[in-house]
Coordinates of N, CA, C and O and ligand atoms in Angstrom, one line a residue:
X1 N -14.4 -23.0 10.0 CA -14.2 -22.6 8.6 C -14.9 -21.2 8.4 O -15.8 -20.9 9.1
X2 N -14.6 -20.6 7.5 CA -14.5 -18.9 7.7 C -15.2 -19.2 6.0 O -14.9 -20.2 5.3
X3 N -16.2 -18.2 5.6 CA -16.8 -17.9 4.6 C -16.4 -16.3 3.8 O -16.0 -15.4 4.5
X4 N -16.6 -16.1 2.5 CA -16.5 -14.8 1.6 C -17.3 -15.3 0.8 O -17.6 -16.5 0.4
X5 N -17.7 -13.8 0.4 CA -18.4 -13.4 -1.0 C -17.2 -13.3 -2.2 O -16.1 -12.7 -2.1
X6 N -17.6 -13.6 -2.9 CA -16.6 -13.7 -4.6 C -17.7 -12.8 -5.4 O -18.9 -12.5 -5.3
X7 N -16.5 -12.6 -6.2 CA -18.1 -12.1 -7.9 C -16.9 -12.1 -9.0 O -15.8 -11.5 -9.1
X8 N -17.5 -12.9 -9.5 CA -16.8 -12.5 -10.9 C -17.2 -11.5 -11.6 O -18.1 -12.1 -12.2
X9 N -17.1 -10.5 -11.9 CA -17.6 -9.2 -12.6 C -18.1 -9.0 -13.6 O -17.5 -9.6 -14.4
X10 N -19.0 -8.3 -14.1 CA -19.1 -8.4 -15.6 C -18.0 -8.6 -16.8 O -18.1 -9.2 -17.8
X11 N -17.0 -7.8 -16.1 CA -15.8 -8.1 -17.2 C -15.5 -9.1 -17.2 O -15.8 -9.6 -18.3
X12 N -15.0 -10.1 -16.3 CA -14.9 -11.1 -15.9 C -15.4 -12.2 -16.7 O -14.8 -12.7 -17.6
X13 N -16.8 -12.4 -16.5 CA -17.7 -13.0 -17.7 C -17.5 -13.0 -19.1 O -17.3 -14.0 -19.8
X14 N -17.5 -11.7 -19.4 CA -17.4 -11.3 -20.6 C -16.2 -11.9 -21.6 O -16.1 -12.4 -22.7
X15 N -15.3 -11.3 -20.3 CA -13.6 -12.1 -21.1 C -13.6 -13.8 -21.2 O -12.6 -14.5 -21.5
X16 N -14.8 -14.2 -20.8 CA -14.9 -15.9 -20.6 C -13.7 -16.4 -20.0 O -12.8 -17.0 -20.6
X17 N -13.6 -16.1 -18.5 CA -12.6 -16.2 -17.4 C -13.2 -16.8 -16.2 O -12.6 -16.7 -15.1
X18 N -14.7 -17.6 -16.5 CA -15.2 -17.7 -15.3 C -14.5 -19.3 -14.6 O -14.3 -19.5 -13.4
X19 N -14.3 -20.1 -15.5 CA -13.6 -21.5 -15.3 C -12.2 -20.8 -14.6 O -12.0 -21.1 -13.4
X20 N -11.3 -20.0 -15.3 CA -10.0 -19.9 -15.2 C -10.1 -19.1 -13.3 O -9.3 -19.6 -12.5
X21 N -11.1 -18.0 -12.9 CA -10.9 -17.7 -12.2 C -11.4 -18.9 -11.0 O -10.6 -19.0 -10.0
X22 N -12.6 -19.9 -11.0 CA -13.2 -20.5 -10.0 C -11.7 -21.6 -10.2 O -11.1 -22.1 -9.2
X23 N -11.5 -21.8 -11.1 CA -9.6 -23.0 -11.1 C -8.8 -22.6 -10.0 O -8.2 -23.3 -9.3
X24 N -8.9 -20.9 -9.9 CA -7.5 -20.8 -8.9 C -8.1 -21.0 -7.8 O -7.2 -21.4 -7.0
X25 N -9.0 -20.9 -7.3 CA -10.0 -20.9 -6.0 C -9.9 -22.3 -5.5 O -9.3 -22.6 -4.5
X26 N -10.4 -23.3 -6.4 CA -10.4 -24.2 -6.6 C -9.2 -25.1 -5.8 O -9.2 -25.9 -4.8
X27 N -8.0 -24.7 -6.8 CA -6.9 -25.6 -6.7 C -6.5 -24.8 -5.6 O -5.8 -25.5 -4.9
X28 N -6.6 -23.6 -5.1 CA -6.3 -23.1 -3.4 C -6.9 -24.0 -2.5 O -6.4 -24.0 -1.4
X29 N -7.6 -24.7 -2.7 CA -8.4 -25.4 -1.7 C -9.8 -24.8 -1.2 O -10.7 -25.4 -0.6
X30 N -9.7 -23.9 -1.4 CA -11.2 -23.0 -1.6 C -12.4 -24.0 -1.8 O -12.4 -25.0 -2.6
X31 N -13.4 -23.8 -1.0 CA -14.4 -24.8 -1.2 C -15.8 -23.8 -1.7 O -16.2 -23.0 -0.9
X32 N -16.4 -24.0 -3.2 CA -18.0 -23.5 -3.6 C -18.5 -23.8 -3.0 O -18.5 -25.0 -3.0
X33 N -19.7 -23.2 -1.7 CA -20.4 -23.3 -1.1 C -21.9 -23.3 -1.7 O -22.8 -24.2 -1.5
X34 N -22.1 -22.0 -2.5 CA -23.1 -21.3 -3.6 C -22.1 -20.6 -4.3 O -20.9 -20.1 -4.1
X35 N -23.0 -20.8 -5.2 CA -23.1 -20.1 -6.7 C -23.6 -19.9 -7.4 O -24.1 -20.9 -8.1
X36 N -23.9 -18.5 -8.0 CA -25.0 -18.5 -9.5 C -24.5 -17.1 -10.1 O -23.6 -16.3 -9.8
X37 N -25.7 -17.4 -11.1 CA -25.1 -16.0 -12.3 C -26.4 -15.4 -12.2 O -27.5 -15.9 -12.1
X38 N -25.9 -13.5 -12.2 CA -27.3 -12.5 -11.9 C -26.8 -11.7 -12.4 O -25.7 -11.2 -11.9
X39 N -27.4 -11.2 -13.5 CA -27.6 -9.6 -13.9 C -28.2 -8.4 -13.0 O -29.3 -8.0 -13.3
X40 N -27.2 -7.9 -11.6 CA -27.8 -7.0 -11.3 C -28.7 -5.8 -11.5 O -28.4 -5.1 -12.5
X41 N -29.9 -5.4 -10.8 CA -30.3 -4.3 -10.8 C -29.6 -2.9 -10.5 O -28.6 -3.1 -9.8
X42 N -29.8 -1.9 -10.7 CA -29.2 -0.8 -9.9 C -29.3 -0.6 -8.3 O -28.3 -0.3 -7.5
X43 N -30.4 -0.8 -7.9 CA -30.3 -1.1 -6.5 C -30.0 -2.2 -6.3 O -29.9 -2.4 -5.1
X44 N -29.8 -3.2 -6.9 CA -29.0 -4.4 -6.1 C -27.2 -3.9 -6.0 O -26.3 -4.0 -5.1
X45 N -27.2 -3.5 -7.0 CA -25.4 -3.1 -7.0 C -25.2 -2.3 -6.0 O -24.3 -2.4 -5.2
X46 N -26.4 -1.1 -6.0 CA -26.2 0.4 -5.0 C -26.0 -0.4 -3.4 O -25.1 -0.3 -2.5
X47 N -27.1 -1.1 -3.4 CA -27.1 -1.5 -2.2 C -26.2 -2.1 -1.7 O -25.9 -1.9 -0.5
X48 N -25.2 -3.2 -2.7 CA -23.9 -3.6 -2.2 C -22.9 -3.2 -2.2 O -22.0 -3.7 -1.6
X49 N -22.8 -2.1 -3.2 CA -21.6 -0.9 -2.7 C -22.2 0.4 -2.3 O -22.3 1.3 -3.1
X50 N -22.8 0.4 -1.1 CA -23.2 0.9 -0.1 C -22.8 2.0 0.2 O -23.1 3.2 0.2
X51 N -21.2 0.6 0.8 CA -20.6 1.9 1.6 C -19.3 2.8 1.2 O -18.4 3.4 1.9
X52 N -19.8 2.7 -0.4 CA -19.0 3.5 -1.3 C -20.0 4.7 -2.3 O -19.7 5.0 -3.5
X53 N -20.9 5.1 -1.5 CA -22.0 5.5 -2.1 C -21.6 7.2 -2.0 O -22.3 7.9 -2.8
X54 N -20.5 8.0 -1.1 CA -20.2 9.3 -1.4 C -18.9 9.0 -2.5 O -18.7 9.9 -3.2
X55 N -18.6 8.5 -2.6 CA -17.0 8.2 -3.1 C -17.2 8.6 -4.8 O -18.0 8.0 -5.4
X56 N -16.4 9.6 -5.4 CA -16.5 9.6 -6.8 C -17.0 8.9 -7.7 O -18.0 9.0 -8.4
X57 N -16.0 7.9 -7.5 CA -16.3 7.0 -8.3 C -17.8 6.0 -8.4 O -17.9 5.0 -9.0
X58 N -18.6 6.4 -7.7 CA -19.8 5.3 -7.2 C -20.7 5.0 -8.3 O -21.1 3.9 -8.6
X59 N -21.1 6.3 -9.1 CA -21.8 6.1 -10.6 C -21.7 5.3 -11.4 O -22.5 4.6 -12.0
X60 N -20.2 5.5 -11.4 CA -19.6 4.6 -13.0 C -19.6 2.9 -12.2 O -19.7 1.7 -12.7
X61 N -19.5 3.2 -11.3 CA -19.1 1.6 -10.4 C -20.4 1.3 -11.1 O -20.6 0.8 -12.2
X62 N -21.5 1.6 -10.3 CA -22.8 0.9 -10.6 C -23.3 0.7 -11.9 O -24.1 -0.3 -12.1
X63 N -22.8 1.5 -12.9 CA -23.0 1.4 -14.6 C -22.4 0.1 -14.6 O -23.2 -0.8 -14.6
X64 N -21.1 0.0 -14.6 CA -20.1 -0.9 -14.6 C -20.7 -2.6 -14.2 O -20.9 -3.6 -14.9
X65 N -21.0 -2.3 -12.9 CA -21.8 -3.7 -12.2 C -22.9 -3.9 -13.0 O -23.0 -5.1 -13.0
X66 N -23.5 -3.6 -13.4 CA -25.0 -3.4 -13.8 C -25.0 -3.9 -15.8 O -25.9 -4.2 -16.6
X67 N -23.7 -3.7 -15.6 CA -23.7 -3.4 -17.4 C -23.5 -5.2 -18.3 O -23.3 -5.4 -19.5
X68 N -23.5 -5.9 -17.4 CA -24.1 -7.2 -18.0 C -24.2 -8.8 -16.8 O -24.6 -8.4 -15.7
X69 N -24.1 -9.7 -16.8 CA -24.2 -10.8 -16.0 C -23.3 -11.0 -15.1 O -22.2 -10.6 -15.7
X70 N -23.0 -11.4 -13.9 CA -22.4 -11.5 -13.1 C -22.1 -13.1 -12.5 O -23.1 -13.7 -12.5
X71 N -20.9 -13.9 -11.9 CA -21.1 -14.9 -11.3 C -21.2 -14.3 -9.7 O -20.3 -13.4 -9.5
X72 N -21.8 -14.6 -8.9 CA -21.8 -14.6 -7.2 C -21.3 -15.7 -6.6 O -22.0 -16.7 -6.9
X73 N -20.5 -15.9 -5.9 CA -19.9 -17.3 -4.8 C -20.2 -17.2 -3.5 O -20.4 -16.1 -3.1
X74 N -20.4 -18.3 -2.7 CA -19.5 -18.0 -1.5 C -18.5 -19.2 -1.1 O -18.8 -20.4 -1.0
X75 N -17.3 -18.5 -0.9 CA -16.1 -19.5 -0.8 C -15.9 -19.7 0.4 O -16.1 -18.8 1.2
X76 N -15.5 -20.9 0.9 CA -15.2 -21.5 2.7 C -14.1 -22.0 2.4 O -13.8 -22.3 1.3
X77 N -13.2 -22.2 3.5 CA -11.9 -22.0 3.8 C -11.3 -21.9 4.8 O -12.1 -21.7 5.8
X78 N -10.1 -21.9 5.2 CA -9.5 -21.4 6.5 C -8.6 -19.9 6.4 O -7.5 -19.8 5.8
X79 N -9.2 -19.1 6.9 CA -8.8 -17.9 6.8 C -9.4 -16.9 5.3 O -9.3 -15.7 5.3
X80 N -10.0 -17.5 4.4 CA -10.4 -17.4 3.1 C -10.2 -15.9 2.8 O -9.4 -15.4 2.0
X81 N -11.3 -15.2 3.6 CA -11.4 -13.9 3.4 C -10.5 -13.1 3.2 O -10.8 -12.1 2.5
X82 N -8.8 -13.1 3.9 CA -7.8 -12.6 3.6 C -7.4 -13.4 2.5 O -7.4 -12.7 1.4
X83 N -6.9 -14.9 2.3 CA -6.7 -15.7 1.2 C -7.1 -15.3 0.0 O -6.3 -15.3 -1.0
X84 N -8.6 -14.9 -0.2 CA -8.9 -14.7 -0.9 C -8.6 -13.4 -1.9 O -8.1 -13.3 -3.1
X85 N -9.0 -12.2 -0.8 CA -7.8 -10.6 -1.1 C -6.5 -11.2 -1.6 O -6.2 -10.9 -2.7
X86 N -5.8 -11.9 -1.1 CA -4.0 -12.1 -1.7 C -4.4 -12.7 -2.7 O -3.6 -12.4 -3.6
X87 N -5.3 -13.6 -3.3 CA -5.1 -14.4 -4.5 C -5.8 -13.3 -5.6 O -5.5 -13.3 -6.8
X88 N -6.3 -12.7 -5.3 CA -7.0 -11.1 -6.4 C -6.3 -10.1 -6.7 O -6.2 -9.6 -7.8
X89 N -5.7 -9.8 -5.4 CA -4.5 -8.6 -5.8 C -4.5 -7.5 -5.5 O -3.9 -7.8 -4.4
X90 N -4.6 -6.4 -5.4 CA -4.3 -4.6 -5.6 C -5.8 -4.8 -5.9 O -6.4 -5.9 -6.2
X91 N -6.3 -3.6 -5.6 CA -7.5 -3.0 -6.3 C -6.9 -2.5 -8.2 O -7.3 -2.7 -9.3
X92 N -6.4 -2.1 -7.8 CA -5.9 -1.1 -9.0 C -4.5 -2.3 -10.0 O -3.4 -2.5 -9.6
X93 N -5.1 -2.8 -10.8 CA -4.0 -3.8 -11.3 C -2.5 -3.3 -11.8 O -1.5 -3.9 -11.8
X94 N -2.6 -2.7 -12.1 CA -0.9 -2.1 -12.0 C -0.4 -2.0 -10.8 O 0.7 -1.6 -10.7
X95 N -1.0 -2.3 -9.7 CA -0.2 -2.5 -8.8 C -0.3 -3.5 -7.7 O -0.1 -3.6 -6.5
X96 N -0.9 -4.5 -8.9 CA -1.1 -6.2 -8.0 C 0.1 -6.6 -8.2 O 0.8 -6.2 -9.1
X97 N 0.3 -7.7 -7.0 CA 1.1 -8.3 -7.2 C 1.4 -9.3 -8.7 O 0.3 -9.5 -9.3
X98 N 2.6 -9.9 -9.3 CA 2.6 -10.7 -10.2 C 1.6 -12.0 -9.9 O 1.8 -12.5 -8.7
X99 N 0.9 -12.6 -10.5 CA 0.5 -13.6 -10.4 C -1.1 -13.9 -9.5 O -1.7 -15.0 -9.2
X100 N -1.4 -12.5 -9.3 CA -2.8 -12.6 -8.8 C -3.9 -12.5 -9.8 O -3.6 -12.3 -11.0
X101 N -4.9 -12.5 -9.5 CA -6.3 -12.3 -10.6 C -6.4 -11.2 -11.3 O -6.7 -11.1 -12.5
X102 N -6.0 -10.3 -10.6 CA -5.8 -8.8 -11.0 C -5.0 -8.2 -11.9 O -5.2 -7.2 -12.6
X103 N -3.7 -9.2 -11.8 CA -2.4 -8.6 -12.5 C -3.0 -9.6 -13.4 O -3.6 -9.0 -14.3
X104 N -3.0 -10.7 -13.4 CA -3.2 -11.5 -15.1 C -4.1 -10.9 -16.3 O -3.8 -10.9 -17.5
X105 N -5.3 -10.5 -15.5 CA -6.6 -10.5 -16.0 C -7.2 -8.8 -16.4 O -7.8 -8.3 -17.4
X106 N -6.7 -8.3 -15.0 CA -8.0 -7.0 -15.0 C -7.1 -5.7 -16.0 O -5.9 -5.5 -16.3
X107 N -8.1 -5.1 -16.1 CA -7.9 -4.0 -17.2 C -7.9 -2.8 -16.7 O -7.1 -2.0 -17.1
X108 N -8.7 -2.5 -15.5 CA -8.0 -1.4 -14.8 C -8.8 -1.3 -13.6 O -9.5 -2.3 -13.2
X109 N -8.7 0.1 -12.9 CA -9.0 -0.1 -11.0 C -10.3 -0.3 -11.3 O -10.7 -1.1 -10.5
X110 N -11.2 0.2 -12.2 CA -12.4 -0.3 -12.1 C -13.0 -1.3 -12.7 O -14.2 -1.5 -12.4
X111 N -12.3 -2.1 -13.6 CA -12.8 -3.6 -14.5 C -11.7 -4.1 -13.8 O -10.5 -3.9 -14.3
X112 N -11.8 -4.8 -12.7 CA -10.8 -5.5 -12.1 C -10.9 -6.9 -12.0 O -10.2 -7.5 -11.2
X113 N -11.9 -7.4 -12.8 CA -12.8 -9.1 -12.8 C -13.0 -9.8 -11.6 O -13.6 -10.9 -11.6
X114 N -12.6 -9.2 -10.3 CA -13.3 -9.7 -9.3 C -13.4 -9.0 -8.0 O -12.7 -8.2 -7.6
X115 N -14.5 -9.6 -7.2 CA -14.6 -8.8 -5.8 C -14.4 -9.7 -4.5 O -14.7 -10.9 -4.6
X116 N -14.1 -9.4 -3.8 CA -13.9 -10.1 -2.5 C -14.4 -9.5 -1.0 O -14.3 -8.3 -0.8
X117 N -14.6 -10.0 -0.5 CA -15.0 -9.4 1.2 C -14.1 -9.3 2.0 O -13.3 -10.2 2.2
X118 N -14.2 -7.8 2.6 CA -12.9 -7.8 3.0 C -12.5 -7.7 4.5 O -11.3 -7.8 5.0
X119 N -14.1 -7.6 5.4 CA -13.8 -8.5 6.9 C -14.8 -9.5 7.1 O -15.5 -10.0 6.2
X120 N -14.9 -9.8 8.3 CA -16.2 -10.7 9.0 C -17.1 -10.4 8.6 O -17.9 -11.1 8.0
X121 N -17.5 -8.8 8.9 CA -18.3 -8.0 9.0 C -19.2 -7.9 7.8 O -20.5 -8.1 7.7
X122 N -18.1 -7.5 6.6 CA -18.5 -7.2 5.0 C -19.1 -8.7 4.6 O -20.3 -8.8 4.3
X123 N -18.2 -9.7 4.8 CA -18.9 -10.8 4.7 C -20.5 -11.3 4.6 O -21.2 -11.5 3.6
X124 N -20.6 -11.4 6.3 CA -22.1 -11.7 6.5 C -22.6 -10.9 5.9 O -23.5 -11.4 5.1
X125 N -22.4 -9.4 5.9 CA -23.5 -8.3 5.1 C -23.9 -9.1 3.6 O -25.0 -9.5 3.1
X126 N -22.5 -9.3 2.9 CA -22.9 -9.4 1.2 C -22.9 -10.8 1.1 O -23.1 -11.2 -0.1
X127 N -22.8 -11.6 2.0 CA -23.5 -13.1 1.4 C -25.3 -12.6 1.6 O -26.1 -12.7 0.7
X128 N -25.6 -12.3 2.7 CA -26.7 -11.9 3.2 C -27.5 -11.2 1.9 O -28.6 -11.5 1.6
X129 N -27.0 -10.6 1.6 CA -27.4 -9.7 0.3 C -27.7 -10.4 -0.7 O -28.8 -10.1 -1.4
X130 N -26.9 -11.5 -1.1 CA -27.3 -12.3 -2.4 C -27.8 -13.3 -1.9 O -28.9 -13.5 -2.5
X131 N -27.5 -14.4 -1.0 CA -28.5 -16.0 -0.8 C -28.8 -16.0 0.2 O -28.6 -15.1 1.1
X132 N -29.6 -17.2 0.4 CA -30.3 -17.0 1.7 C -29.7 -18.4 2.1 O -28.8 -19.0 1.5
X133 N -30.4 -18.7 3.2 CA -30.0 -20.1 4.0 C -29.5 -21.2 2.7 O -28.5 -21.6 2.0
X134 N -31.0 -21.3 2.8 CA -30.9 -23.0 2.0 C -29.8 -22.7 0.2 O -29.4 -23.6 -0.4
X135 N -29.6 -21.4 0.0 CA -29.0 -21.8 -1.2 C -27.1 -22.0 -1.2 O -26.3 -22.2 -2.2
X136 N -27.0 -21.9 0.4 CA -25.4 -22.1 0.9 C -25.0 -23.6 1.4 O -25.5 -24.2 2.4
X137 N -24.2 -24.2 0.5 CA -24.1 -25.6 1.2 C -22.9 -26.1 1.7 O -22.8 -27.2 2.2
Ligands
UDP201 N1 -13.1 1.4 -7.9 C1 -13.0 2.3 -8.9 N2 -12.2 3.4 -8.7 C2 -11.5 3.6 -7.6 C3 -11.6 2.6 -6.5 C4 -12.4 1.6 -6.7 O1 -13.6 2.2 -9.9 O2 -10.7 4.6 -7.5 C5 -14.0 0.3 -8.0 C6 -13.3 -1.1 -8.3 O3 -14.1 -1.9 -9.2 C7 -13.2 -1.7 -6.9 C8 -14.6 -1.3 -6.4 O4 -14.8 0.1 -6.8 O5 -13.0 -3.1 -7.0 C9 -14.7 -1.2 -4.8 O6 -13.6 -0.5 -4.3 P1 -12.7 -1.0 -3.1 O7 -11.9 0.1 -2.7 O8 -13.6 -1.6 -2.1 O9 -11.7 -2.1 -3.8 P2 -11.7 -3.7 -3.7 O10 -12.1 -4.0 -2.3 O11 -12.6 -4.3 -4.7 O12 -10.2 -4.0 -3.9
MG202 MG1 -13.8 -3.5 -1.2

């Protein structure tokens, strides 16, 4: 069974979409391993978009993350980590597919209501980042 990081975003939250988004997870067969809600710091956000830290856009990202409460997951599954990308969508929602998280929900490439991990690699890093052992079950 293969593990990802989820977040529901501050938009996310805000739009009171946290039931509707963990539903599709859910009824995928997606299994909550952990979960909680955290108002990032600036360095907690910097730190987990890292490795987007030359990239234009990195400022407003971190305003953005930072600018109210967050849900954090980690989802188990078979294959999840891709599963999870197809059920979210495009980065940029005008060009998700119909019927992903993205196209229903998000407002644009940067309020996109959720994040996903997007190899092995990213994975372990950003579960690593938010829980520790005992809070994954
Ligand atoms: N983002 C943005 N502008 C861009 C590209 C990305 O604001 O041109 C934001 C957006 O919130 C995105 C996050 O930065 O989800 C991380 O970007 P990435 O390319 O990793 O997209 P994702 O993996 O989330 O689809
Ligand atoms: Mg990414």
């Amino acid at each position: 069974m293969q593990k990802t990081l989820s977040i529901i975003k501050p938009d996310g939250v805000a739009k009171k979409l946290i039931g509707e988004v963990v539903s599709v997870f859910e009824s995928t067969g997606f299994r909550v391993a952990a979960m909680k809600m955290k108002w990032l710091s600036k360095s907690e956000a910097e730190g987990f978009y890292y490795v987007h830290r030359e990239r234009p856009f990195f400022q407003e990202l971190i305003e953005f993350m930072t600018s109210g409460p967050l849900i954090l997951m980690v989802l188990e599954g078979e294959d999840v980590i891709k599963r999870n990308r197809e059920l979210m969508g495009a980065t940029d929602p005008a060009e998700a597919a119909a019927g992903t998280i993205r196209a229903r929900w998000a407002h644009s490439k940067q309020n996109n209501i959720v994040h996903g991990s997007d190899s092995e690699e990213s994975a372990k890093f950003e579960i690593g980042h938010f829980f520790s052992g005992i809070e994954i079950f």
